Tab-separated table of C-alpha atoms and ligand atoms in Angstrom:
chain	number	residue	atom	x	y	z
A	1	UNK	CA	0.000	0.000	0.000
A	2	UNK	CA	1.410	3.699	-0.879
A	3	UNK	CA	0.071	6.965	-2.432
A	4	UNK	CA	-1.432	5.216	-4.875
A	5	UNK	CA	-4.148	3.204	-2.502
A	6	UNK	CA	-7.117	2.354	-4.552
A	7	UNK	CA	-9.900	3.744	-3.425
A	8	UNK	CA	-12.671	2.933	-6.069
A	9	UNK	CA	-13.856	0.067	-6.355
A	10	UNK	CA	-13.599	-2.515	-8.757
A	11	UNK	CA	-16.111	-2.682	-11.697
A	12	UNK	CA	-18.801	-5.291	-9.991
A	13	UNK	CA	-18.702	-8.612	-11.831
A	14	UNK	CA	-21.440	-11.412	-11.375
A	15	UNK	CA	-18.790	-14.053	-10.390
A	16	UNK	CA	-18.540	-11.699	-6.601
A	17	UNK	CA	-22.161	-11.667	-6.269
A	18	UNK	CA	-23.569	-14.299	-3.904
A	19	UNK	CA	-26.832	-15.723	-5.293
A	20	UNK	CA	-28.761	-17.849	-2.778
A	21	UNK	CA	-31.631	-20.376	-3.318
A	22	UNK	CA	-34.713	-18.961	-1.507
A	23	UNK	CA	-38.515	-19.742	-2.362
A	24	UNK	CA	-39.326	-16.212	-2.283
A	25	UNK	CA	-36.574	-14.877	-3.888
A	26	UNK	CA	-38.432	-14.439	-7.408
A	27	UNK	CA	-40.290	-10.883	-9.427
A	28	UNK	CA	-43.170	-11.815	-7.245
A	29	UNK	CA	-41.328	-10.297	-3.876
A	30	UNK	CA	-40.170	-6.759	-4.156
A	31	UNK	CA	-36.952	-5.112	-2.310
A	32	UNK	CA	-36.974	-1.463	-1.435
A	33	UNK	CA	-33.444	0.153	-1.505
A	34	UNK	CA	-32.347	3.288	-0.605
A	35	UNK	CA	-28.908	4.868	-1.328
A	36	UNK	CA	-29.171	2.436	-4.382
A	37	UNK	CA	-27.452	5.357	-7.058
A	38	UNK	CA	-24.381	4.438	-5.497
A	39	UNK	CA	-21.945	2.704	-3.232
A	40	UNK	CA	-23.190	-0.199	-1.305
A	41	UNK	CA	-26.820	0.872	-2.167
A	42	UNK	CA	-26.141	0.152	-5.688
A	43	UNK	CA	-24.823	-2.943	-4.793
A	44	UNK	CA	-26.650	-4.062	-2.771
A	45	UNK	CA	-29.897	-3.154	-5.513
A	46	UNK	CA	-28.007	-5.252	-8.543
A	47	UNK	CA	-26.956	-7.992	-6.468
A	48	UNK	CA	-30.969	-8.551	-5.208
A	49	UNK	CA	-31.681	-8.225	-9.123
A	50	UNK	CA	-29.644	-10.796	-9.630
A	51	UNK	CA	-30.921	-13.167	-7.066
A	52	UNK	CA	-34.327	-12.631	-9.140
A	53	UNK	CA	-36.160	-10.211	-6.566
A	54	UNK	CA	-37.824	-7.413	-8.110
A	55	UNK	CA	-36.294	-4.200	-6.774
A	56	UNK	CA	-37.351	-0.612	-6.283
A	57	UNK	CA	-34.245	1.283	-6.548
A	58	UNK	CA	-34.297	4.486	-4.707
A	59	UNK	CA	-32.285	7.771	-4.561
A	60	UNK	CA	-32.095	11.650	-5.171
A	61	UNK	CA	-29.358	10.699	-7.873
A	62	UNK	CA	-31.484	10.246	-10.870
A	63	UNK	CA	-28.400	9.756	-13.223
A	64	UNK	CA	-26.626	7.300	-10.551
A	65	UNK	CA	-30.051	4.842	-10.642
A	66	UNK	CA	-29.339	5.178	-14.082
A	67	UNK	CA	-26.230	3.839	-13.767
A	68	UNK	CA	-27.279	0.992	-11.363
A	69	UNK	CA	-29.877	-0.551	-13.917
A	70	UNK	CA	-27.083	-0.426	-16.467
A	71	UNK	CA	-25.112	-2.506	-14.176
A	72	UNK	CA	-27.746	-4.902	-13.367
A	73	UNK	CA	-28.139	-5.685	-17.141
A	74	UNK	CA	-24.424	-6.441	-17.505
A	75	UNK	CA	-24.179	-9.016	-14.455
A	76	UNK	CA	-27.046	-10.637	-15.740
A	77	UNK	CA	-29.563	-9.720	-13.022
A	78	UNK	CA	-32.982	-11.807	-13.937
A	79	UNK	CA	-35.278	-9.506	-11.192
A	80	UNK	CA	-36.341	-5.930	-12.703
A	81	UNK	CA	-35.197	-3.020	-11.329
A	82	UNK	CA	-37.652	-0.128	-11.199
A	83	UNK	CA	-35.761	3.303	-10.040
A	84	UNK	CA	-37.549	5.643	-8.030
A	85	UNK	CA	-36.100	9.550	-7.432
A	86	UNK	CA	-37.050	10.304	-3.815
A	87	UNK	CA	-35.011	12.779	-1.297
A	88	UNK	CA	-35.946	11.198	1.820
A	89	UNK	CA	-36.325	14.289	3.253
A	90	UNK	CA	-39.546	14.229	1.929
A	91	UNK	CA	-42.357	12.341	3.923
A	92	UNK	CA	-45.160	12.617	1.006
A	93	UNK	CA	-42.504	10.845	-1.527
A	94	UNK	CA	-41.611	8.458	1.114
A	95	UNK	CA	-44.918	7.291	1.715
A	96	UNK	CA	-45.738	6.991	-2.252
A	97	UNK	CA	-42.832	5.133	-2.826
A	98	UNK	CA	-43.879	2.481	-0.361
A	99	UNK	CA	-47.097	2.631	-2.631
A	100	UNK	CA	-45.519	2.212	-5.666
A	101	UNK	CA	-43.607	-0.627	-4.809
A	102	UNK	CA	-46.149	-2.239	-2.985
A	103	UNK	CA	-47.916	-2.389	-6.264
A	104	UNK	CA	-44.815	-3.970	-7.917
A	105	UNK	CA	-46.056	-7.056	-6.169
A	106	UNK	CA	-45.221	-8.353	-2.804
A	107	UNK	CA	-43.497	-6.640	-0.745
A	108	UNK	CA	-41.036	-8.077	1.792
A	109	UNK	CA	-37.720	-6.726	1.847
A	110	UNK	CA	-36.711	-3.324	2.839
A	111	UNK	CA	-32.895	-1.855	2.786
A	112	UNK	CA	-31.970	1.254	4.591
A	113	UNK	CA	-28.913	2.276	2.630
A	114	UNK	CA	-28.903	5.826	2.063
A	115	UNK	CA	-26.738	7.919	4.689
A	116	UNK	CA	-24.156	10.669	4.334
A	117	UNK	CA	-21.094	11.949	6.027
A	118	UNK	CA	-19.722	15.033	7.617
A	119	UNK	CA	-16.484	15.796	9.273
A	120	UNK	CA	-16.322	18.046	12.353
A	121	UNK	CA	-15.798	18.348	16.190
A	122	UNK	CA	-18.816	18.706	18.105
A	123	UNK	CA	-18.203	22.074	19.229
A	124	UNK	CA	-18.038	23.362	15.318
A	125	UNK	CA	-21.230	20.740	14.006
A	126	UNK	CA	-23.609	23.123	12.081
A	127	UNK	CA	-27.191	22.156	13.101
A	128	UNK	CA	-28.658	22.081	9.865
A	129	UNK	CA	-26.015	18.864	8.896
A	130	UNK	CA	-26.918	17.196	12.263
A	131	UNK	CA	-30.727	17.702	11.162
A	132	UNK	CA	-30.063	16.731	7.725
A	133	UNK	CA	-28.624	13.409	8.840
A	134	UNK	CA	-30.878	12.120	10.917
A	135	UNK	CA	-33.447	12.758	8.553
A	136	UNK	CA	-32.190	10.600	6.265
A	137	UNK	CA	-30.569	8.563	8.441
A	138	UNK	CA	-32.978	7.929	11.269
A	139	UNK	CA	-36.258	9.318	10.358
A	140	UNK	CA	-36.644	7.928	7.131
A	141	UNK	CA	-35.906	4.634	7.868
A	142	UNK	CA	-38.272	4.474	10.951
A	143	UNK	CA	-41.392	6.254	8.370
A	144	UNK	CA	-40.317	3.424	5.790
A	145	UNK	CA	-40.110	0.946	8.254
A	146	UNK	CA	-44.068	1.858	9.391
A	147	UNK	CA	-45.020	2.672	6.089
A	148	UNK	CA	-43.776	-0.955	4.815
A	149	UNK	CA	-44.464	-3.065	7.650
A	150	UNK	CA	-48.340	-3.167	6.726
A	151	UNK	CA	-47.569	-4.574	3.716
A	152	UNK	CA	-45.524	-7.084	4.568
A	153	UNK	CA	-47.405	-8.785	7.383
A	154	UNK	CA	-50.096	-8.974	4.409
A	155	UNK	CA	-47.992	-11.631	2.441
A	156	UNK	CA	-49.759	-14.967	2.318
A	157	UNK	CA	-46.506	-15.958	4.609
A	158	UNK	CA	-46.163	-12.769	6.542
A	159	UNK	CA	-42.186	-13.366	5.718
A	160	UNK	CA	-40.267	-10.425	5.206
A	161	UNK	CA	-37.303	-8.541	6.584
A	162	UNK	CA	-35.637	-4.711	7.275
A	163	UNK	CA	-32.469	-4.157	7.601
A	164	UNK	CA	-30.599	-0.959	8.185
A	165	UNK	CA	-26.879	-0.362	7.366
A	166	UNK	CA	-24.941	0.747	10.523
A	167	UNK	CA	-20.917	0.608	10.811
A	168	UNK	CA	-18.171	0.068	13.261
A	169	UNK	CA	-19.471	3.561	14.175
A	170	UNK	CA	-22.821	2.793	15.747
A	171	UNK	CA	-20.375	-0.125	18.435
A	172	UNK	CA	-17.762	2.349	18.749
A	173	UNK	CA	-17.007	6.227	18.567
A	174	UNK	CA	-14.056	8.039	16.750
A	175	UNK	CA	-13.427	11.909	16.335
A	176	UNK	CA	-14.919	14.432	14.237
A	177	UNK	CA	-18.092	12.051	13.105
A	178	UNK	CA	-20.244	12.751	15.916
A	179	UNK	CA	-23.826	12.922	14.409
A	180	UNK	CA	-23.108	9.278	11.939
A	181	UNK	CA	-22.212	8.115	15.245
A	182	UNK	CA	-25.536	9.029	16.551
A	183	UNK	CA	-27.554	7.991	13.944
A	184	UNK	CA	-26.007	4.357	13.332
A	185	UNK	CA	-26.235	3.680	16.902
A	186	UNK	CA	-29.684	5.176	16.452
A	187	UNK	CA	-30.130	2.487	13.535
A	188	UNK	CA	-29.424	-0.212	15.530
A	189	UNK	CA	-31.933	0.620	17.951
A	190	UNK	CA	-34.632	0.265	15.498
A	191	UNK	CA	-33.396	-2.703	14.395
A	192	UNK	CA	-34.072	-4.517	17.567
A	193	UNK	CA	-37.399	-3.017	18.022
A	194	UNK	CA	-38.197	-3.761	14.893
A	195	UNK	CA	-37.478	-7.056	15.742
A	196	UNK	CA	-39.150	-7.236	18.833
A	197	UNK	CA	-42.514	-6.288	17.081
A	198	UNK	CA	-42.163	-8.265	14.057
A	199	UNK	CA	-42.971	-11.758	15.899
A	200	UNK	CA	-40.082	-13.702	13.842
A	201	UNK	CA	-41.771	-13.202	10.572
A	202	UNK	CA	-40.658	-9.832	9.949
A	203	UNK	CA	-37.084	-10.008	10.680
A	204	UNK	CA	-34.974	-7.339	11.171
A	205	UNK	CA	-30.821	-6.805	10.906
A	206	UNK	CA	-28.181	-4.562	10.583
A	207	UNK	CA	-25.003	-4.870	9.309
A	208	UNK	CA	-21.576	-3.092	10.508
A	209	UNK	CA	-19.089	-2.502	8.240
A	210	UNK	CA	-15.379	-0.689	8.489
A	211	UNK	CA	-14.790	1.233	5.450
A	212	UNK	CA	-15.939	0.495	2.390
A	213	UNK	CA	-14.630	1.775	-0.869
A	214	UNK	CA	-17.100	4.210	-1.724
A	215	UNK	CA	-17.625	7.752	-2.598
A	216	UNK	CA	-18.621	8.614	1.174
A	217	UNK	CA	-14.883	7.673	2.237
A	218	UNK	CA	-12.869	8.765	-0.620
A	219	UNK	CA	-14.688	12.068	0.318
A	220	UNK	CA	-13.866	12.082	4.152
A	221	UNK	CA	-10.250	11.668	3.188
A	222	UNK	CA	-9.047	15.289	2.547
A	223	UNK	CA	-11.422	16.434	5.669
A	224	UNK	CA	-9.900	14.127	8.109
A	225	UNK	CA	-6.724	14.939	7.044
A	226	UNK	CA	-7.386	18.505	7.828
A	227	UNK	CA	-9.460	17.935	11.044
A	228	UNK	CA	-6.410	15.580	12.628
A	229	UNK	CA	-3.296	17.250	10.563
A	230	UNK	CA	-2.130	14.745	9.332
A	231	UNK	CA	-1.549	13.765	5.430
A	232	UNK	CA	-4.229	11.845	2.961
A	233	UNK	CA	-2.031	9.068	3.223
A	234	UNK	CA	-1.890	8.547	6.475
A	235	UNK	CA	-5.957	9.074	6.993
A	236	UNK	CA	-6.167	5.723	4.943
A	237	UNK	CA	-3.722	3.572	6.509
A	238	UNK	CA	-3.202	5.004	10.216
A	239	UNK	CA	-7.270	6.167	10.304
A	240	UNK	CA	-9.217	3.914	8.087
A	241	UNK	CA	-6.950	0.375	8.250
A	242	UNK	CA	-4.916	1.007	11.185
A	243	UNK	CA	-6.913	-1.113	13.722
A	244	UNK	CA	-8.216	-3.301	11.067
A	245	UNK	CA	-6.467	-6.946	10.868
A	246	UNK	CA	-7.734	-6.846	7.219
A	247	UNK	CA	-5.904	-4.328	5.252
A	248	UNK	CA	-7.947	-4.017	2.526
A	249	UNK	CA	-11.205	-2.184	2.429
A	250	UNK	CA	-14.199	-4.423	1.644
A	251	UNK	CA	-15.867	-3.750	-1.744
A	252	UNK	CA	-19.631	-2.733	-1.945
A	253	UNK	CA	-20.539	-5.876	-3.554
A	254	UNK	CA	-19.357	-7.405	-0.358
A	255	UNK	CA	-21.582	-5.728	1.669
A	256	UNK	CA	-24.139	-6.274	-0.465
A	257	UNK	CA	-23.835	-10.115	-0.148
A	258	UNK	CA	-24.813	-9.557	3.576
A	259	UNK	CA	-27.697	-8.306	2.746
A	260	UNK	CA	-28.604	-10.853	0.824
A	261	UNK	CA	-27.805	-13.390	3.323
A	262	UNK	CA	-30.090	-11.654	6.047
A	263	UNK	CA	-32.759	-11.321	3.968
A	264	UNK	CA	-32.784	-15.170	2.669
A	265	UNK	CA	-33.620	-18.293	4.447
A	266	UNK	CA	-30.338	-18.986	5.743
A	267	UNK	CA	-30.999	-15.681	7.707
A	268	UNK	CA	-34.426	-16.733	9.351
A	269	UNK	CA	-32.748	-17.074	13.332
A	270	UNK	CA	-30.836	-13.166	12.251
A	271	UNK	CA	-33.210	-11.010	14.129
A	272	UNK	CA	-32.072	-8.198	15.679
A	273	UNK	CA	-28.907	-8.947	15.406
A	274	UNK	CA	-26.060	-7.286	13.683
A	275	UNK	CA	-24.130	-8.332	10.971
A	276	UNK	CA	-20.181	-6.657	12.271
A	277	UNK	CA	-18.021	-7.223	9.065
A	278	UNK	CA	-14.974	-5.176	10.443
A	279	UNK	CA	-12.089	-6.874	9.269
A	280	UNK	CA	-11.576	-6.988	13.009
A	281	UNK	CA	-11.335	-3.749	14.046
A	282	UNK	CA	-13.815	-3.281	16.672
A	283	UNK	CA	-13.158	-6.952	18.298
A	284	UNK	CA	-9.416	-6.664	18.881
A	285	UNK	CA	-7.117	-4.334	20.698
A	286	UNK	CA	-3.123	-3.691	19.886
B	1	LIG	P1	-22.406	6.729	-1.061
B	1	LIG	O1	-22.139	8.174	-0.831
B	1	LIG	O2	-21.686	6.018	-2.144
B	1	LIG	O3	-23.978	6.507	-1.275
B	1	LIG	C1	-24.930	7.100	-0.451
B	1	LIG	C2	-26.188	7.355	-1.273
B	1	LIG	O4	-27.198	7.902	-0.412
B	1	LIG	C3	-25.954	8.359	-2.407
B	1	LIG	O5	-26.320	7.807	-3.661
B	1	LIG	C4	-26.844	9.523	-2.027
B	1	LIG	O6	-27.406	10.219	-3.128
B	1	LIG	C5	-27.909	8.853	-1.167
B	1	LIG	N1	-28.577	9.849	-0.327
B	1	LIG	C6	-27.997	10.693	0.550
B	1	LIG	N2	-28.909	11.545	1.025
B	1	LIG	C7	-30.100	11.215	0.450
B	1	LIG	C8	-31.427	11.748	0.525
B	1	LIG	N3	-31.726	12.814	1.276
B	1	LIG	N4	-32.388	11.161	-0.199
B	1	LIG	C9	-32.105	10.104	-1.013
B	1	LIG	N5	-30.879	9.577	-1.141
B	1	LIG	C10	-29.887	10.127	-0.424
B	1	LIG	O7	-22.145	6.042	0.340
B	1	LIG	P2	-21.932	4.516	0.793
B	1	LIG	O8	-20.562	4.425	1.326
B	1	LIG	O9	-22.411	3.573	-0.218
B	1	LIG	O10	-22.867	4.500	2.063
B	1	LIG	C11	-24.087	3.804	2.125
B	1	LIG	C12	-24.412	3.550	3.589
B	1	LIG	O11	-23.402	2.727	4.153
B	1	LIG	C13	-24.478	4.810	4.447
B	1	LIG	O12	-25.548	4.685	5.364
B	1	LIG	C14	-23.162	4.786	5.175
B	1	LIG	O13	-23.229	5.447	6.402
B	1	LIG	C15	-22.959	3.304	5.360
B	1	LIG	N6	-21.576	2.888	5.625
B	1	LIG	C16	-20.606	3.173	4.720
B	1	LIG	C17	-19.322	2.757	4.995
B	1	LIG	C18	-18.213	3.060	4.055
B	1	LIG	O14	-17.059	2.895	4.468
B	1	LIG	N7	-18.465	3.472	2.826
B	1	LIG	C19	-19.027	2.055	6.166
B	1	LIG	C20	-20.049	1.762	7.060
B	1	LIG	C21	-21.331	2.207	6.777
């Protein structure tokens, strides 16, 4: 590792997306995902596709869904991807897309995704960010969550699942990120009481990452490095890997394959529970 530390990602093939035999994983049960115009949204949208789901792709990124049903095509994804443009900001839009993809077919799966970043000390955090964020962080996912939960007790099966993306930052806290903090210890929350109302049938999980290459860490990079003065280079391998045992940054498509998992079969005793994919960082210590 050096200067030149890749931070993109590679393009997303079909031979690293894990496809799963489930009964209900056909165009008759429909996925919401939010975030899906990029990262580990988009991922985690294409790799559903291609486990035969149909899946309502949702973000404020019009031209980045675009991009994500392109994708889906290439790997061979049989489910369809519809793309909805909704700032989840917005309550109305919220609650039609819930609609809309209720009327898609059945739906069962729900993926918060969508979240955003921003670097500061709590003494300097503007207010309108920390709103911002846990709007789309928190409040949207808890008005999706109650918007989508009627629908999917009303599947012949009642079987469904939400699932929220956390991180290593909603188990443990680092500098200058307090609000994501907040908010993905916030989404873990919900996850268990989403859980504890969904009698076993509507499962819920979250999953905990470290970072991901995506376009919410290459951006933190030059802000960190300001923040803590220290160089670019150093935020990636001191910051971001330094108490990792893995030194390499998972790929979206990884990520995605959790979701996957939780939402399949072979996830049906995952409820509540989080899915930590850290590399290691959070369990060990020097
Ligand atoms: P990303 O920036 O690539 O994608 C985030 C997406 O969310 C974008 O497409 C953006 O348009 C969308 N979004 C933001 N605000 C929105 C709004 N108001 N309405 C609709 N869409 C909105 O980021 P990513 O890294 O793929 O992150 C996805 C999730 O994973 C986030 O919740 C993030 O906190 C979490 N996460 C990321 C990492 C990482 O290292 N990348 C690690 C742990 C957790």
């Amino acid at each position: 590792m050096g200067d030149d530390y890749e931070l993109s990602p590679p393009e997303l093939t079909a031979d690293r997306i894990l496809t799963l035999t489930d009964p209900r994983f056909t165009d008759e049960s429909v996925a919401i995902v939010t975030g899906a115009a990029s990262g580990i949204g988009r991922a985690t949208a294409v790799a559903l596709a291609k486990n035969g789901l149909t899946v309502i792709a949702t973000d404020m990124d019009e031209d980045g869904l675009a991009e994500t049903v392109k994708i889906a095509d290439q790997v061979g994804a049989t489910g369809p991807i519809e793309t909805a443009d909704v700032n989840l900001t917005d309550d109305t839009a919220v609650e039609a897309l819930v609609e809309t993809a209720a009327e898609l077919g059945q739906l069962r799966y729900v993926a918060n995704i969508a979240g955003l970043q921003h670097i500061d000390p709590i003494e300097k955090f503007p207010m309108e960010t920390y709103d911002l964020m846990q709007n789309v962080m928190v409040r949207a996912p808890f008005l999706l969550t109650k918007c989508s939960l009627p629908h999917i007790r009303e599947a012949d099966d009642g079987v469904g699942a939400i699932a929220n993306m956390a991180s290593v930052h909603g188990h443990v806290a680092t500098q200058d990120k307090p609000v994501y903090i907040m908010t993905k210890f916030a989404l873990r929350g919900l996850t268990q009481a989403i859980a504890a109302e969904g009698e076993g049938r509507v499962r819920s999980f979250s999953v905990s990452t470290a970072y991901v290459k995506t376009p919410l860490v290459t951006k933190q990079v030059p802000d960190t490095a300001r923040e803590r003065g220290i160089s670019e280079r150093e935020v990636v391998e001191d910051v971001m890997l330094g108490h990792s045992r893995v030194k390499e940054m998972m790929e979206p498509v990884d990520v995605a394959n959790l979701f996957t998992f939780g939402f399949s079969q072979y996830g049906q005793h995952l409820d509540g529970g989080d899915l930590r994919w850290d590399g290691g960082m959070t369990h060990t210590y020097e």
